[in-house]
mmCIF file of C-alpha atoms in Angstrom:
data_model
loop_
_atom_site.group_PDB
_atom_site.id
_atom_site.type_symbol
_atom_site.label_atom_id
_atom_site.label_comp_id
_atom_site.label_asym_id
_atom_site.label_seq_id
_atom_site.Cartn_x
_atom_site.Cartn_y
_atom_site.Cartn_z
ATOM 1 C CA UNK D 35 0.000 0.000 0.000
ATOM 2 C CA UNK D 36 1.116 3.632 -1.033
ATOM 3 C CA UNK D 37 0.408 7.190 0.312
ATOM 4 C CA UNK D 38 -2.380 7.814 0.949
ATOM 5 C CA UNK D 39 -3.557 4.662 1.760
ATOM 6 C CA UNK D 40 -3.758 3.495 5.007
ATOM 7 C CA UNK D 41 -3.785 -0.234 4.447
ATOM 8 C CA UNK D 42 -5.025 -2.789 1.833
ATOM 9 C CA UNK D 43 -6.658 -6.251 1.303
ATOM 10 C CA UNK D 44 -7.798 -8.650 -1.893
ATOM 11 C CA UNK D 45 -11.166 -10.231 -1.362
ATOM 12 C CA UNK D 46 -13.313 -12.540 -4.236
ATOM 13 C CA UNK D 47 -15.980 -9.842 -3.305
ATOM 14 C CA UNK D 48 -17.113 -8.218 -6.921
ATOM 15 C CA UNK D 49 -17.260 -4.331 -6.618
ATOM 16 C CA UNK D 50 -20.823 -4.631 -6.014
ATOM 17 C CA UNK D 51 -20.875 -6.951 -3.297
ATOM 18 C CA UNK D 52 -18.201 -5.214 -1.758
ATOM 19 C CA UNK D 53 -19.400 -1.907 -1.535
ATOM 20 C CA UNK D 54 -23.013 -3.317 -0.083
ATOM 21 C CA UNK D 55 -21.369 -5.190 3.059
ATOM 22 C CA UNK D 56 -19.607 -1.864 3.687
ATOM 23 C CA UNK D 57 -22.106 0.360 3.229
ATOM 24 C CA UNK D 58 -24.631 -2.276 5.321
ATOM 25 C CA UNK D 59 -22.189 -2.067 8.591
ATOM 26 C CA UNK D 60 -20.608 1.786 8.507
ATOM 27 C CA UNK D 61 -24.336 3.096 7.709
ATOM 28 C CA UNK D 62 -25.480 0.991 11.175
ATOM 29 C CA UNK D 63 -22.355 2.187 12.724
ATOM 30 C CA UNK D 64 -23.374 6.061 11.892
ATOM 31 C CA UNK D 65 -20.823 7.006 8.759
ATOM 32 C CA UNK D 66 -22.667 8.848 5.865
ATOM 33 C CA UNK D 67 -22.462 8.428 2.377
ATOM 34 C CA UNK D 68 -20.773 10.806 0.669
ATOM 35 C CA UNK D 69 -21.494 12.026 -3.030
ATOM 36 C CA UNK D 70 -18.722 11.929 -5.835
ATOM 37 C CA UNK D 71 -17.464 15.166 -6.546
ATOM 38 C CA UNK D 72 -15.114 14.711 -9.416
ATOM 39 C CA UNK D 73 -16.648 14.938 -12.984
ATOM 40 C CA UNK D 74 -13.693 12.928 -14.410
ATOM 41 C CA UNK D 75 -13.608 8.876 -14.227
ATOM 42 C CA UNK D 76 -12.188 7.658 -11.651
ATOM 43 C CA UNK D 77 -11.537 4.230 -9.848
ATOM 44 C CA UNK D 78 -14.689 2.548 -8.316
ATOM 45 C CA UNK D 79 -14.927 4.303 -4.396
ATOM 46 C CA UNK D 80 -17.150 5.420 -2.047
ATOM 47 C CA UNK D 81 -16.303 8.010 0.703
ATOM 48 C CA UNK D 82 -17.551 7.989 3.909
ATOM 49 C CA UNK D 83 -18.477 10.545 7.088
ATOM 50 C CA UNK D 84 -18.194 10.463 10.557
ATOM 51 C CA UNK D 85 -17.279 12.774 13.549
ATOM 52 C CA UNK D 86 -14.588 14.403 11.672
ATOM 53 C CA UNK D 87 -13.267 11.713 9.683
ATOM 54 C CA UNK D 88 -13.287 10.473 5.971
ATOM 55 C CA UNK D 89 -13.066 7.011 5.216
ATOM 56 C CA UNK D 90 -12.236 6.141 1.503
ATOM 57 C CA UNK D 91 -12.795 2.990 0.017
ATOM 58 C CA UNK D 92 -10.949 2.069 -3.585
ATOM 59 C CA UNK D 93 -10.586 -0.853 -5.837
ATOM 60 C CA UNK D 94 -7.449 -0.818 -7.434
ATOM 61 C CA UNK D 95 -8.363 -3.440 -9.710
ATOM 62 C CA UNK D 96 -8.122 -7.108 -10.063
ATOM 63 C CA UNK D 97 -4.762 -9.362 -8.815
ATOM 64 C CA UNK D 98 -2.891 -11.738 -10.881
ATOM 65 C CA UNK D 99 -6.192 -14.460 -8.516
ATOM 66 C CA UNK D 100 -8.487 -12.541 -10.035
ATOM 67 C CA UNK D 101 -9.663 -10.698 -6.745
ATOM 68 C CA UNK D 102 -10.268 -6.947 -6.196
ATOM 69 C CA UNK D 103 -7.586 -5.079 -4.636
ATOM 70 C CA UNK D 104 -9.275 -2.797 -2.377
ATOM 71 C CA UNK D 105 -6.722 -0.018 -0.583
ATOM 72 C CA UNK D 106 -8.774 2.087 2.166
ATOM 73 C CA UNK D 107 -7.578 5.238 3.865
ATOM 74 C CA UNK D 108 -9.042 7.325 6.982
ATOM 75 C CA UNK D 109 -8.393 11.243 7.299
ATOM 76 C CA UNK D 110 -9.743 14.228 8.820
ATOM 77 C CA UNK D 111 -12.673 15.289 6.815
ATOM 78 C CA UNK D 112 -11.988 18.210 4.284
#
């Protein structure tokens, strides 16, 4: 994992599935959703709110397995 990241993982989860079980446990944990605000294509992520914090989620793409590299950072909200 690189700057900015804080730390990364590869699960068989497709992007889909992935972003559902987090969204399902940091929405009943209190995060928010945030919207995209870039207007140019980026990789799949969501961003998330809470008490100060941002909590990105990326997938970097697919390993040489065929599972989705997923690097995840948390910062101070902008």
């Amino acid at each position: 994992v690189v700057q900015p990241y804080d730390y990364g993982f590869a699960t068989d989860m497709i992007e889909p599935e992935l972003f559902d079980a987090y969204a399902e446990w940091l929405a009943d944990t209190g995060w928010k959703q945030q919207a995209p605000t870039e207007a140019m294509k980026t990789l799949p992520h969501q961003v998330w709110r809470k008490d100060g914090t941002e909590f990105l989620i990326e997938i970097q793409g697919l390993d040489d397995d065929e599972r989705s590299v997923v690097w995840v950072s948390f910062e101070p909200a902008r």
